[in-house]
């Protein structure tokens, strides 16, 4: 294990000091990153002390410090999980070969593309969320937003390190472009669809961190399987931080649901908008939107890119080594969703080509778990939330171009137009949700539309000054 150099200009456990050229290259990218952070990171609170977790090590325990820090002074660093001795590639045509410590020449372009797509999402989400600090429902939530933001920044660092260290000149150019594309920019947008959608309010933020960060969990877990060992180790450590982001989403939506149930019981009505709560129908529409754009992030049902990544040993399946098959998938087949005779149906496809779908299946099963928890609360008022049909509101894959209801029925354009307002957030929903978004910045207080969390952060009380105002 390489020791963590925490006091270096760029904290790291990759022995950066031993490679002067690389160190200089990254140190020249560092001010561009900080400039980007100040320009396109959170629009306020940059000079405030925030109770942040900072990665300082990669072990099981004590890998992070908690302290008040000003965001631009956050110690963004490069941390790879410890190397596994004699690690072998666990799938694909190189099954059983020693994992690569350098980029194999024949897979350079594919690996670079994977690293770039992954890296691009990280600053994108910070850009999407930059205005949320104006309207946080509590200091606890404000701090969680900033925690998520600084860690997405660190995840960008994780990918930029790989680009600089392993991809030479074009890697450095790609690293610069990470700061040049911007979420929603018509000329230079972010690469993947969901990362160009705005995150205009906190309800959207909670659903984004539940559904879209969960795509991050599954993509990172697949990249952790990579035969390219530095990518695998980097993703392993990123997943540790990522868990908190999904916690923010799962508990965030859970707290909104809890408050909704309280208000419904108190006022004996589903129409709790007049009492400052979010009604269940609105929650379902927000869920439908964030779920469907996140489901798109897995790509098409069958993909030669995905097959090639797997065969080459670059990107595996979720929990690859726990699967009881040959880990090559040359002969295996599976069903994938398809439109058959104009209706949602299935077709048979080679498992190798269908790996995006396999990952999407794992993701959907994971999404369902949170719903079950929220629905336990909602059962007290006889209501529930559900995931829409996989073909609903899709822009990528077999269902793109079809109008499919949440129940899975193919609709004409006019039937869709007539019902879409019941299924996706309307302008009225957005303006109602916006009307609830008022900052609550007295320690311990909470906005009316969301219940307080069960506990504070790192054993601190709920009325702790998570952000010093
Ligand atoms: N939007 O062959 P296909 C995270 C493109 S999130 C726009 O099916 P493939 C995070 C596709 O690029 C995790 N374009 O694609 C979360 C391809 O283009 P080309 C991010 C799309 O390659 C929250 C074409 O359509 N990490 O970490 O099999 C906060 C054909 O599609 C989209 C990764 O995604 C889309 N949604 O699959 C912060 C992991 N979908 O080649 C962070 C790395 C597809 O024809 N990426 N296209 O020009 C990959 O593994 C794959 O690139 C994808 C796409 C799974 C994304």
Short mmCIF file of C-alpha atoms and ligand atoms in Angstrom, two decimals:
data_model
loop_
_atom_site.label_atom_id
_atom_site.label_comp_id
_atom_site.label_asym_id
_atom_site.label_seq_id
_atom_site.Cartn_x
_atom_site.Cartn_y
_atom_site.Cartn_z
CA UNK A 1 0.00 0.00 0.00
CA UNK A 2 1.33 3.47 -0.87
CA UNK A 3 1.13 5.80 2.10
CA UNK A 4 -1.31 8.69 1.95
CA UNK A 5 0.45 12.01 1.43
CA UNK A 6 -2.18 14.21 2.99
CA UNK A 7 -0.10 17.39 3.18
CA UNK A 8 0.88 17.44 -0.50
CA UNK A 9 -0.54 20.17 -2.70
CA UNK A 10 -2.76 17.42 -4.12
CA UNK A 11 -3.42 14.88 -1.33
CA UNK A 12 -2.88 11.40 -2.73
CA UNK A 13 -1.95 7.80 -2.13
CA UNK A 14 -0.50 7.24 -5.61
CA UNK A 15 3.00 8.49 -4.83
CA UNK A 16 2.50 11.55 -6.99
CA UNK A 17 5.73 13.08 -5.65
CA UNK A 18 7.73 10.36 -7.42
CA UNK A 19 6.49 11.41 -10.87
CA UNK A 20 7.38 15.08 -11.26
CA UNK A 21 5.92 15.41 -14.76
CA UNK A 22 2.58 14.02 -13.76
CA UNK A 23 2.59 16.08 -10.59
CA UNK A 24 3.29 19.25 -12.55
CA UNK A 25 0.58 18.44 -15.09
CA UNK A 26 -2.01 17.86 -12.36
CA UNK A 27 -0.86 20.94 -10.47
CA UNK A 28 -1.47 22.97 -13.58
CA UNK A 29 -4.99 21.49 -13.93
CA UNK A 30 -5.72 22.24 -10.23
CA UNK A 31 -6.21 26.04 -10.60
CA UNK A 32 -8.52 25.47 -13.59
CA UNK A 33 -10.59 23.15 -11.44
CA UNK A 34 -10.78 25.67 -8.57
CA UNK A 35 -11.71 28.41 -11.03
CA UNK A 36 -14.46 26.17 -12.44
CA UNK A 37 -15.66 25.40 -8.89
CA UNK A 38 -15.90 29.09 -8.02
CA UNK A 39 -17.63 29.95 -11.27
CA UNK A 40 -19.98 26.98 -11.69
CA UNK A 41 -20.09 25.39 -8.24
CA UNK A 42 -22.57 26.49 -5.52
CA UNK A 43 -23.71 30.08 -6.15
CA UNK A 44 -23.34 31.08 -2.49
CA UNK A 45 -21.74 30.06 0.82
CA UNK A 46 -18.28 29.71 -0.71
CA UNK A 47 -16.85 31.72 2.20
CA UNK A 48 -18.80 29.89 4.92
CA UNK A 49 -17.55 27.13 7.17
CA UNK A 50 -19.27 23.86 6.28
CA UNK A 51 -19.08 20.69 8.37
CA UNK A 52 -17.58 18.45 5.68
CA UNK A 53 -16.24 14.97 5.45
CA UNK A 54 -12.85 14.85 3.70
CA UNK A 55 -11.23 11.62 2.52
CA UNK A 56 -7.83 11.22 4.16
CA UNK A 57 -7.17 7.49 3.84
CA UNK A 58 -8.63 4.40 2.17
CA UNK A 59 -8.81 1.85 5.02
CA UNK A 60 -12.00 0.39 6.48
CA UNK A 61 -12.13 2.74 9.47
CA UNK A 62 -11.19 6.34 9.92
CA UNK A 63 -10.89 7.05 6.19
CA UNK A 64 -12.44 10.49 6.53
CA UNK A 65 -12.13 13.60 8.70
CA UNK A 66 -15.13 15.68 9.72
CA UNK A 67 -14.46 19.37 10.28
CA UNK A 68 -15.66 22.85 9.35
CA UNK A 69 -14.07 23.82 6.03
CA UNK A 70 -14.66 26.53 3.43
CA UNK A 71 -15.57 24.74 0.22
CA UNK A 72 -12.86 26.21 -2.02
CA UNK A 73 -10.33 25.03 0.61
CA UNK A 74 -11.63 21.43 0.50
CA UNK A 75 -8.71 19.03 0.06
CA UNK A 76 -9.65 17.37 -3.22
CA UNK A 77 -7.30 14.46 -3.63
CA UNK A 78 -6.52 11.23 -5.45
CA UNK A 79 -7.33 8.04 -3.57
CA UNK A 80 -7.20 4.51 -4.92
CA UNK A 81 -8.35 1.56 -2.83
CA UNK A 82 -5.54 -0.76 -1.77
CA UNK A 83 -4.27 -3.06 -4.51
CA UNK A 84 -5.37 -6.68 -4.31
CA UNK A 85 -2.21 -8.81 -4.62
CA UNK A 86 -2.09 -10.89 -7.82
CA UNK A 87 -5.49 -9.66 -8.94
CA UNK A 88 -6.81 -11.50 -12.02
CA UNK A 89 -9.29 -10.42 -14.66
CA UNK A 90 -12.63 -11.99 -13.73
CA UNK A 91 -14.51 -12.00 -17.05
CA UNK A 92 -14.31 -11.71 -20.81
CA UNK A 93 -11.73 -13.00 -23.25
CA UNK A 94 -8.86 -12.28 -20.83
CA UNK A 95 -10.44 -14.20 -17.95
CA UNK A 96 -7.74 -15.37 -15.54
CA UNK A 97 -4.98 -13.09 -16.91
CA UNK A 98 -3.22 -10.76 -14.46
CA UNK A 99 -5.04 -7.41 -14.17
CA UNK A 100 -3.38 -4.65 -16.21
CA UNK A 101 -1.37 -1.98 -14.45
CA UNK A 102 -0.99 0.00 -17.68
CA UNK A 103 -3.52 0.63 -20.46
CA UNK A 104 -3.44 -2.18 -23.03
CA UNK A 105 -2.73 -0.48 -26.39
CA UNK A 106 -5.55 -2.26 -28.23
CA UNK A 107 -8.18 -0.99 -25.75
CA UNK A 108 -6.91 2.52 -25.28
CA UNK A 109 -9.75 4.26 -27.13
CA UNK A 110 -12.50 2.28 -25.36
CA UNK A 111 -10.99 2.82 -21.92
CA UNK A 112 -10.55 6.50 -22.51
CA UNK A 113 -14.17 6.78 -23.58
CA UNK A 114 -15.39 5.01 -20.42
CA UNK A 115 -13.28 7.24 -18.20
CA UNK A 116 -14.43 10.37 -20.02
CA UNK A 117 -18.15 9.48 -19.85
CA UNK A 118 -17.84 8.67 -16.15
CA UNK A 119 -15.80 11.80 -15.43
CA UNK A 120 -18.16 14.09 -17.35
CA UNK A 121 -21.12 13.28 -15.08
CA UNK A 122 -19.34 14.44 -11.93
CA UNK A 123 -18.91 18.18 -12.60
CA UNK A 124 -22.22 18.07 -14.50
CA UNK A 125 -24.14 17.27 -11.32
CA UNK A 126 -22.42 20.09 -9.41
CA UNK A 127 -23.49 22.49 -12.17
CA UNK A 128 -27.04 21.18 -12.09
CA UNK A 129 -27.28 21.73 -8.34
CA UNK A 130 -25.56 25.08 -8.03
CA UNK A 131 -28.65 27.15 -7.19
CA UNK A 132 -30.07 24.79 -4.56
CA UNK A 133 -28.09 26.46 -1.78
CA UNK A 134 -30.46 29.44 -2.04
CA UNK A 135 -33.42 27.38 -0.83
CA UNK A 136 -32.28 24.51 1.41
CA UNK A 137 -34.94 23.24 3.85
CA UNK A 138 -32.42 23.20 6.75
CA UNK A 139 -28.75 23.61 7.57
CA UNK A 140 -28.52 19.82 7.78
CA UNK A 141 -29.70 19.55 4.16
CA UNK A 142 -27.54 22.45 3.03
CA UNK A 143 -24.50 20.69 4.39
CA UNK A 144 -25.47 17.41 2.72
CA UNK A 145 -25.81 19.21 -0.61
CA UNK A 146 -22.32 20.64 -0.24
CA UNK A 147 -20.95 17.27 0.84
CA UNK A 148 -22.35 15.67 -2.29
CA UNK A 149 -20.97 18.54 -4.41
CA UNK A 150 -17.41 18.44 -3.07
CA UNK A 151 -17.32 14.66 -3.44
CA UNK A 152 -18.54 14.84 -7.04
CA UNK A 153 -15.63 17.23 -7.49
CA UNK A 154 -13.32 14.61 -5.99
CA UNK A 155 -14.75 11.99 -8.32
CA UNK A 156 -13.83 14.24 -11.21
CA UNK A 157 -10.31 14.32 -9.79
CA UNK A 158 -10.34 10.51 -9.70
CA UNK A 159 -11.02 10.36 -13.46
CA UNK A 160 -8.72 13.26 -14.31
CA UNK A 161 -5.88 11.46 -12.54
CA UNK A 162 -6.44 8.41 -14.77
CA UNK A 163 -6.53 10.60 -17.89
CA UNK A 164 -3.32 12.43 -16.99
CA UNK A 165 -1.44 9.40 -15.74
CA UNK A 166 -2.39 6.85 -18.40
CA UNK A 167 -3.55 8.65 -21.56
CA UNK A 168 -0.79 11.17 -22.31
CA UNK A 169 -1.54 14.23 -24.37
CA UNK A 170 -5.10 13.31 -25.37
CA UNK A 171 -5.84 12.46 -21.74
CA UNK A 172 -4.79 15.95 -20.71
CA UNK A 173 -6.96 17.45 -23.44
CA UNK A 174 -9.93 15.37 -22.27
CA UNK A 175 -9.32 16.56 -18.70
CA UNK A 176 -9.49 20.17 -19.88
CA UNK A 177 -12.69 19.48 -21.79
CA UNK A 178 -14.34 18.20 -18.61
CA UNK A 179 -14.34 21.82 -17.46
CA UNK A 180 -15.40 23.19 -20.87
CA UNK A 181 -18.62 21.20 -21.43
CA UNK A 182 -21.41 22.45 -19.18
CA UNK A 183 -24.75 21.04 -18.11
CA UNK A 184 -27.51 22.29 -20.42
CA UNK A 185 -25.09 24.31 -22.60
CA UNK A 186 -26.62 24.24 -26.11
CA UNK A 187 -23.18 24.37 -27.76
CA UNK A 188 -21.14 22.21 -25.39
CA UNK A 189 -23.54 20.05 -23.38
CA UNK A 190 -22.62 17.25 -20.99
CA UNK A 191 -22.39 13.84 -22.65
CA UNK A 192 -25.35 11.97 -21.12
CA UNK A 193 -28.96 13.14 -21.30
CA UNK A 194 -29.92 13.25 -17.61
CA UNK A 195 -26.96 15.50 -16.85
CA UNK A 196 -28.33 18.27 -19.01
CA UNK A 197 -31.66 18.40 -17.16
CA UNK A 198 -31.94 21.16 -14.55
CA UNK A 199 -32.22 20.30 -10.84
CA UNK A 200 -34.28 23.36 -9.98
CA UNK A 201 -35.67 22.47 -6.54
CA UNK A 202 -35.04 20.24 -3.55
CA UNK A 203 -37.69 17.70 -4.42
CA UNK A 204 -35.87 17.18 -7.73
CA UNK A 205 -32.57 17.00 -5.85
CA UNK A 206 -33.82 14.22 -3.57
CA UNK A 207 -35.16 12.23 -6.52
CA UNK A 208 -31.97 12.90 -8.51
CA UNK A 209 -29.77 11.61 -5.69
CA UNK A 210 -32.05 8.60 -5.30
CA UNK A 211 -32.33 7.62 -8.98
CA UNK A 212 -29.45 9.22 -10.87
CA UNK A 213 -26.75 8.76 -8.24
CA UNK A 214 -27.88 5.14 -8.12
CA UNK A 215 -26.96 4.83 -11.79
CA UNK A 216 -23.55 6.03 -10.58
CA UNK A 217 -23.48 3.21 -8.03
CA UNK A 218 -24.16 0.55 -10.67
CA UNK A 219 -21.84 2.00 -13.32
CA UNK A 220 -19.01 2.39 -10.81
CA UNK A 221 -19.59 -1.12 -9.51
CA UNK A 222 -19.26 -2.44 -13.09
CA UNK A 223 -16.11 -0.39 -13.66
CA UNK A 224 -14.72 -1.65 -10.34
CA UNK A 225 -14.66 -5.08 -12.03
CA UNK A 226 -12.40 -3.69 -14.76
CA UNK A 227 -9.24 -5.56 -15.73
CA UNK A 228 -7.53 -2.15 -15.82
CA UNK A 229 -6.53 -2.16 -12.18
CA UNK A 230 -6.15 1.61 -11.56
CA UNK A 231 -9.72 2.15 -12.80
CA UNK A 232 -10.97 -0.67 -10.63
CA UNK A 233 -9.26 0.67 -7.51
CA UNK A 234 -10.40 4.23 -8.11
CA UNK A 235 -14.03 3.16 -8.54
CA UNK A 236 -13.83 1.00 -5.45
CA UNK A 237 -12.99 4.03 -3.34
CA UNK A 238 -15.52 6.27 -5.12
CA UNK A 239 -18.27 3.81 -4.17
CA UNK A 240 -17.47 4.38 -0.52
CA UNK A 241 -18.27 8.08 -0.90
CA UNK A 242 -21.18 7.44 -3.26
CA UNK A 243 -23.11 5.57 -0.55
CA UNK A 244 -23.73 8.85 1.25
CA UNK A 245 -25.19 10.43 -1.89
CA UNK A 246 -27.79 7.71 -2.16
CA UNK A 247 -28.48 8.04 1.55
CA UNK A 248 -29.28 11.70 0.91
CA UNK A 249 -31.76 10.69 -1.79
CA UNK A 250 -33.38 7.77 0.02
CA UNK A 251 -33.80 9.60 3.32
CA UNK A 252 -34.67 12.88 1.55
CA UNK A 253 -37.61 11.39 -0.33
CA UNK A 254 -38.48 9.34 2.78
CA UNK A 255 -38.69 12.51 4.89
CA UNK A 256 -40.91 14.23 2.31
CA UNK A 257 -43.18 11.18 2.27
CA UNK A 258 -43.28 11.15 6.08
CA UNK A 259 -44.34 14.80 6.18
CA UNK A 260 -46.95 14.18 3.49
CA UNK A 261 -48.44 11.33 5.55
CA UNK A 262 -48.45 13.49 8.71
CA UNK A 263 -50.30 16.31 6.94
CA UNK A 264 -52.80 13.94 5.33
CA UNK A 265 -53.64 12.43 8.68
CA UNK A 266 -53.82 15.78 10.43
CA UNK A 267 -56.14 17.33 7.84
CA UNK A 268 -57.88 14.16 6.69
CA UNK A 269 -57.38 14.92 2.99
CA UNK A 270 -55.15 13.98 0.07
CA UNK A 271 -55.04 17.62 -0.98
CA UNK A 272 -52.35 18.84 1.38
CA UNK A 273 -51.00 21.60 -0.84
CA UNK A 274 -52.90 24.27 1.10
CA UNK A 275 -51.10 23.03 4.25
CA UNK A 276 -47.65 23.31 2.69
CA UNK A 277 -47.05 19.64 1.89
CA UNK A 278 -46.37 17.78 -1.38
CA UNK A 279 -49.33 15.60 -2.37
CA UNK A 280 -48.70 12.00 -3.38
CA UNK A 281 -49.77 12.54 -7.01
CA UNK A 282 -47.04 15.20 -7.38
CA UNK A 283 -44.47 12.91 -5.75
CA UNK A 284 -45.40 10.20 -8.25
CA UNK A 285 -44.94 12.59 -11.21
CA UNK A 286 -41.50 13.68 -9.98
CA UNK A 287 -40.58 10.06 -9.44
CA UNK A 288 -41.75 9.14 -12.96
CA UNK A 289 -39.56 11.83 -14.48
CA UNK A 290 -36.35 11.14 -12.56
CA UNK A 291 -36.69 7.39 -12.86
CA UNK A 292 -37.25 7.43 -16.62
CA UNK A 293 -34.34 9.75 -17.43
CA UNK A 294 -32.09 7.68 -15.17
CA UNK A 295 -33.17 4.41 -16.78
CA UNK A 296 -32.02 5.92 -20.10
CA UNK A 297 -28.50 6.26 -18.70
CA UNK A 298 -27.89 2.54 -19.11
CA UNK A 299 -27.93 2.83 -22.91
CA UNK A 300 -29.71 0.64 -25.46
CA UNK A 301 -31.01 -2.87 -24.64
CA UNK A 302 -28.41 -4.36 -26.93
CA UNK A 303 -25.13 -2.62 -27.53
CA UNK A 304 -21.97 -3.63 -29.33
CA UNK A 305 -20.12 -1.11 -27.14
CA UNK A 306 -21.21 -2.99 -24.02
CA UNK A 307 -20.35 -6.38 -25.57
CA UNK A 308 -16.92 -5.13 -26.59
CA UNK A 309 -16.21 -3.62 -23.16
CA UNK A 310 -17.06 -6.92 -21.51
CA UNK A 311 -15.19 -9.19 -23.93
CA UNK A 312 -12.15 -6.93 -23.59
CA UNK A 313 -12.29 -7.10 -19.77
CA UNK A 314 -12.86 -3.36 -19.38
CA UNK A 315 -16.33 -3.23 -17.78
CA UNK A 316 -17.93 -6.17 -16.00
CA UNK A 317 -21.35 -6.86 -14.54
CA UNK A 318 -22.56 -5.77 -11.13
CA UNK A 319 -20.97 -8.20 -8.63
CA UNK A 320 -19.38 -10.14 -11.48
CA UNK A 321 -17.61 -12.66 -9.30
CA UNK A 322 -20.73 -13.69 -7.43
CA UNK A 323 -22.40 -14.88 -10.64
CA UNK A 324 -22.49 -18.58 -11.35
CA UNK A 325 -21.75 -18.73 -15.08
CA UNK A 326 -18.74 -18.89 -17.39
CA UNK A 327 -18.02 -15.11 -17.22
CA UNK A 328 -17.50 -15.08 -20.98
CA UNK A 329 -21.12 -15.28 -22.17
CA UNK A 330 -20.26 -16.41 -25.69
CA UNK A 331 -23.24 -18.73 -26.01
CA UNK A 332 -25.70 -17.33 -23.46
CA UNK A 333 -28.91 -15.56 -24.45
CA UNK A 334 -31.58 -13.66 -22.52
CA UNK A 335 -34.77 -11.77 -23.22
CA UNK A 336 -34.70 -8.01 -23.59
CA UNK A 337 -37.57 -5.53 -23.82
CA UNK A 338 -38.65 -4.78 -27.38
CA UNK A 339 -41.61 -3.41 -29.25
CA UNK A 340 -43.32 -6.39 -30.86
CA UNK A 341 -46.24 -5.80 -33.23
CA UNK A 342 -46.47 -2.25 -31.94
CA UNK A 343 -46.72 -3.34 -28.29
CA UNK A 344 -44.16 -3.62 -25.47
CA UNK A 345 -42.90 -7.18 -25.52
CA UNK A 346 -39.66 -9.12 -25.50
CA UNK A 347 -37.14 -10.60 -27.86
CA UNK A 348 -34.24 -12.98 -27.40
CA UNK A 349 -30.72 -11.49 -27.59
CA UNK A 350 -27.14 -12.62 -26.95
CA UNK A 351 -26.33 -11.99 -23.26
CA UNK A 352 -23.08 -10.36 -24.28
CA UNK A 353 -24.87 -7.73 -26.34
CA UNK A 354 -27.54 -7.31 -23.64
CA UNK A 355 -25.24 -6.27 -20.80
CA UNK A 356 -26.68 -2.76 -20.55
CA UNK A 357 -30.04 -4.41 -19.93
CA UNK A 358 -28.61 -6.75 -17.32
CA UNK A 359 -27.20 -3.78 -15.42
CA UNK A 360 -30.49 -1.93 -15.83
CA UNK A 361 -32.33 -4.93 -14.32
CA UNK A 362 -30.05 -4.86 -11.27
CA UNK A 363 -30.58 -1.12 -10.97
CA UNK A 364 -34.37 -1.37 -11.19
CA UNK A 365 -34.45 -4.06 -8.48
CA UNK A 366 -32.38 -1.75 -6.25
CA UNK A 367 -34.67 1.23 -6.95
CA UNK A 368 -37.65 -0.86 -5.91
CA UNK A 369 -36.22 -1.38 -2.40
CA UNK A 370 -36.48 2.30 -1.47
CA UNK A 371 -40.01 2.44 -2.79
CA UNK A 372 -40.99 -0.35 -0.49
CA UNK A 373 -39.71 1.62 2.49
CA UNK A 374 -41.57 4.78 1.43
CA UNK A 375 -44.69 2.72 0.82
CA UNK A 376 -44.63 1.41 4.38
CA UNK A 377 -45.21 5.03 5.48
CA UNK A 378 -47.78 5.65 2.75
CA UNK A 379 -49.75 2.51 3.67
CA UNK A 380 -50.87 4.42 6.78
CA UNK A 381 -53.00 6.57 4.46
CA UNK A 382 -53.85 3.82 1.99
CA UNK A 383 -51.61 5.12 -0.83
CA UNK A 384 -48.42 4.01 -2.54
CA UNK A 385 -45.79 5.04 -5.09
CA UNK A 386 -44.69 2.78 -7.94
CA UNK A 387 -42.05 2.63 -10.65
CA UNK A 388 -43.55 3.28 -14.09
CA UNK A 389 -43.18 0.80 -16.96
CA UNK A 390 -39.61 0.61 -18.27
CA UNK A 391 -40.78 2.04 -21.62
CA UNK A 392 -42.34 5.16 -20.09
CA UNK A 393 -40.83 8.48 -21.26
CA UNK A 394 -37.75 6.86 -22.77
CA UNK A 395 -35.38 8.63 -25.15
CA UNK A 396 -32.79 5.84 -25.53
CA UNK A 397 -33.33 2.24 -26.70
CA UNK A 398 -36.26 0.25 -28.10
CA UNK A 399 -38.97 2.39 -26.51
CA UNK A 400 -37.62 5.71 -27.77
CA UNK A 401 -40.05 7.29 -30.20
CA UNK A 402 -43.08 5.52 -28.67
CA UNK A 403 -45.56 7.06 -26.28
CA UNK A 404 -45.96 4.53 -23.49
CA UNK A 405 -48.11 5.02 -20.39
CA UNK A 406 -46.78 4.26 -16.88
CA UNK A 407 -48.86 1.08 -17.07
CA UNK A 408 -47.10 -0.03 -20.28
CA UNK A 409 -49.73 0.79 -22.90
CA UNK A 410 -48.67 2.25 -26.28
CA UNK A 411 -50.58 5.46 -26.92
CA UNK A 412 -51.26 7.69 -29.87
CA UNK A 413 -49.71 11.14 -29.74
CA UNK A 414 -53.07 12.72 -28.94
CA UNK A 415 -53.85 10.21 -26.17
CA UNK A 416 -50.39 10.92 -24.72
CA UNK A 417 -50.94 14.69 -24.93
CA UNK A 418 -54.23 14.31 -23.10
CA UNK A 419 -52.69 12.35 -20.21
CA UNK A 420 -49.06 13.44 -19.93
CA UNK A 421 -49.98 16.05 -17.32
CA UNK A 422 -51.09 13.27 -15.00
CA UNK A 423 -47.79 11.44 -15.38
CA UNK A 424 -44.99 13.99 -15.65
CA UNK A 425 -44.50 17.19 -13.61
CA UNK A 426 -46.60 20.01 -15.03
CA UNK A 427 -45.82 23.72 -14.98
CA UNK A 428 -48.31 24.01 -12.15
CA UNK A 429 -46.48 21.32 -10.16
CA UNK A 430 -43.16 23.06 -10.70
CA UNK A 431 -44.50 26.42 -9.62
CA UNK A 432 -46.17 24.87 -6.57
CA UNK A 433 -42.98 23.04 -5.57
CA UNK A 434 -41.00 26.24 -6.22
CA UNK A 435 -43.39 28.12 -3.94
CA UNK A 436 -42.40 25.78 -1.07
CA UNK A 437 -38.69 26.41 -1.54
CA UNK A 438 -37.73 28.90 1.13
CA UNK A 439 -34.39 28.72 2.88
CA UNK A 440 -34.53 27.66 6.51
CA UNK A 441 -31.18 28.61 7.95
CA UNK A 442 -31.74 28.64 11.73
CA UNK A 443 -29.93 25.66 13.26
CA UNK A 444 -32.42 22.88 14.14
CA UNK A 445 -35.35 24.32 12.14
CA UNK A 446 -36.93 22.54 9.17
CA UNK A 447 -39.11 23.60 6.22
CA UNK A 448 -42.79 22.67 6.42
CA UNK A 449 -42.78 20.18 3.53
CA UNK A 450 -40.15 17.77 4.85
CA UNK A 451 -39.80 15.89 8.17
CA UNK A 452 -36.57 16.23 10.18
CA UNK A 453 -33.99 13.45 9.75
CA UNK A 454 -33.82 10.64 12.31
CA UNK A 455 -30.30 11.60 13.40
CA UNK A 456 -27.66 14.25 12.75
CA UNK A 457 -24.35 13.87 10.96
CA UNK A 458 -21.40 12.11 12.57
CA UNK A 459 -23.13 11.99 15.98
CA UNK A 460 -23.82 15.71 15.98
CA UNK A 461 -27.24 16.92 17.20
CA UNK A 462 -29.88 18.10 14.75
CA UNK A 463 -29.48 21.71 15.88
CA UNK A 464 -25.76 21.69 15.18
CA UNK A 465 -24.33 24.51 13.03
CA UNK A 466 -23.67 22.29 10.02
CA UNK A 467 -23.07 25.47 8.05
CA UNK A 468 -21.91 28.53 9.98
CA UNK A 469 -24.14 31.30 8.70
N1 LIG B 1 -27.58 10.14 -23.18
O1 LIG B 1 -24.55 1.48 -27.54
P1 LIG B 1 -25.33 2.32 -26.58
C1 LIG B 1 -22.70 8.98 -12.13
C2 LIG B 1 -25.29 7.03 -26.60
S1 LIG B 1 -23.71 8.30 -13.31
C3 LIG B 1 -26.90 10.44 -24.32
O2 LIG B 1 -26.43 1.69 -25.87
P2 LIG B 1 -23.34 2.26 -24.60
C4 LIG B 1 -23.22 10.13 -11.37
C5 LIG B 1 -24.03 6.20 -26.42
O3 LIG B 1 -22.99 7.00 -25.87
C6 LIG B 1 -22.73 7.04 -14.11
N2 LIG B 1 -26.34 9.52 -25.12
O4 LIG B 1 -24.31 2.99 -25.58
C7 LIG B 1 -24.54 10.18 -10.98
C8 LIG B 1 -23.76 5.72 -27.81
O5 LIG B 1 -23.10 6.75 -28.53
P3 LIG B 1 -22.14 6.42 -29.76
C9 LIG B 1 -21.96 7.51 -15.33
C10 LIG B 1 -26.48 8.21 -24.78
O6 LIG B 1 -22.01 2.83 -24.86
C11 LIG B 1 -25.01 11.31 -10.31
C12 LIG B 1 -25.14 5.58 -28.43
O7 LIG B 1 -26.01 6.37 -27.61
N3 LIG B 1 -21.05 6.48 -15.78
O8 LIG B 1 -21.62 8.53 -11.93
O9 LIG B 1 -23.50 0.80 -24.58
C13 LIG B 1 -24.16 12.35 -9.99
C14 LIG B 1 -25.57 4.14 -28.51
O10 LIG B 1 -25.91 3.64 -27.23
C15 LIG B 1 -27.16 7.82 -23.62
C16 LIG B 1 -21.25 5.72 -16.89
O11 LIG B 1 -22.19 5.89 -17.62
C17 LIG B 1 -27.74 8.85 -22.81
N4 LIG B 1 -28.44 8.57 -21.69
O12 LIG B 1 -23.92 2.71 -23.17
C18 LIG B 1 -22.84 12.28 -10.38
C19 LIG B 1 -20.25 4.64 -17.14
N5 LIG B 1 -27.12 6.47 -23.56
O13 LIG B 1 -21.08 5.48 -29.26
C20 LIG B 1 -22.35 11.17 -11.05
C21 LIG B 1 -19.53 4.71 -18.44
C22 LIG B 1 -26.45 6.04 -24.64
O14 LIG B 1 -23.00 5.84 -30.81
N6 LIG B 1 -20.41 4.70 -19.61
N7 LIG B 1 -26.04 7.09 -25.35
O15 LIG B 1 -21.58 7.81 -30.09
C23 LIG B 1 -20.86 3.57 -20.24
O16 LIG B 1 -20.63 2.48 -19.81
C24 LIG B 1 -21.67 3.72 -21.49
O17 LIG B 1 -21.14 4.77 -22.24
C25 LIG B 1 -23.19 3.98 -21.30
C26 LIG B 1 -23.87 3.95 -22.71
C27 LIG B 1 -23.77 2.93 -20.36
C28 LIG B 1 -23.45 5.35 -20.75
#
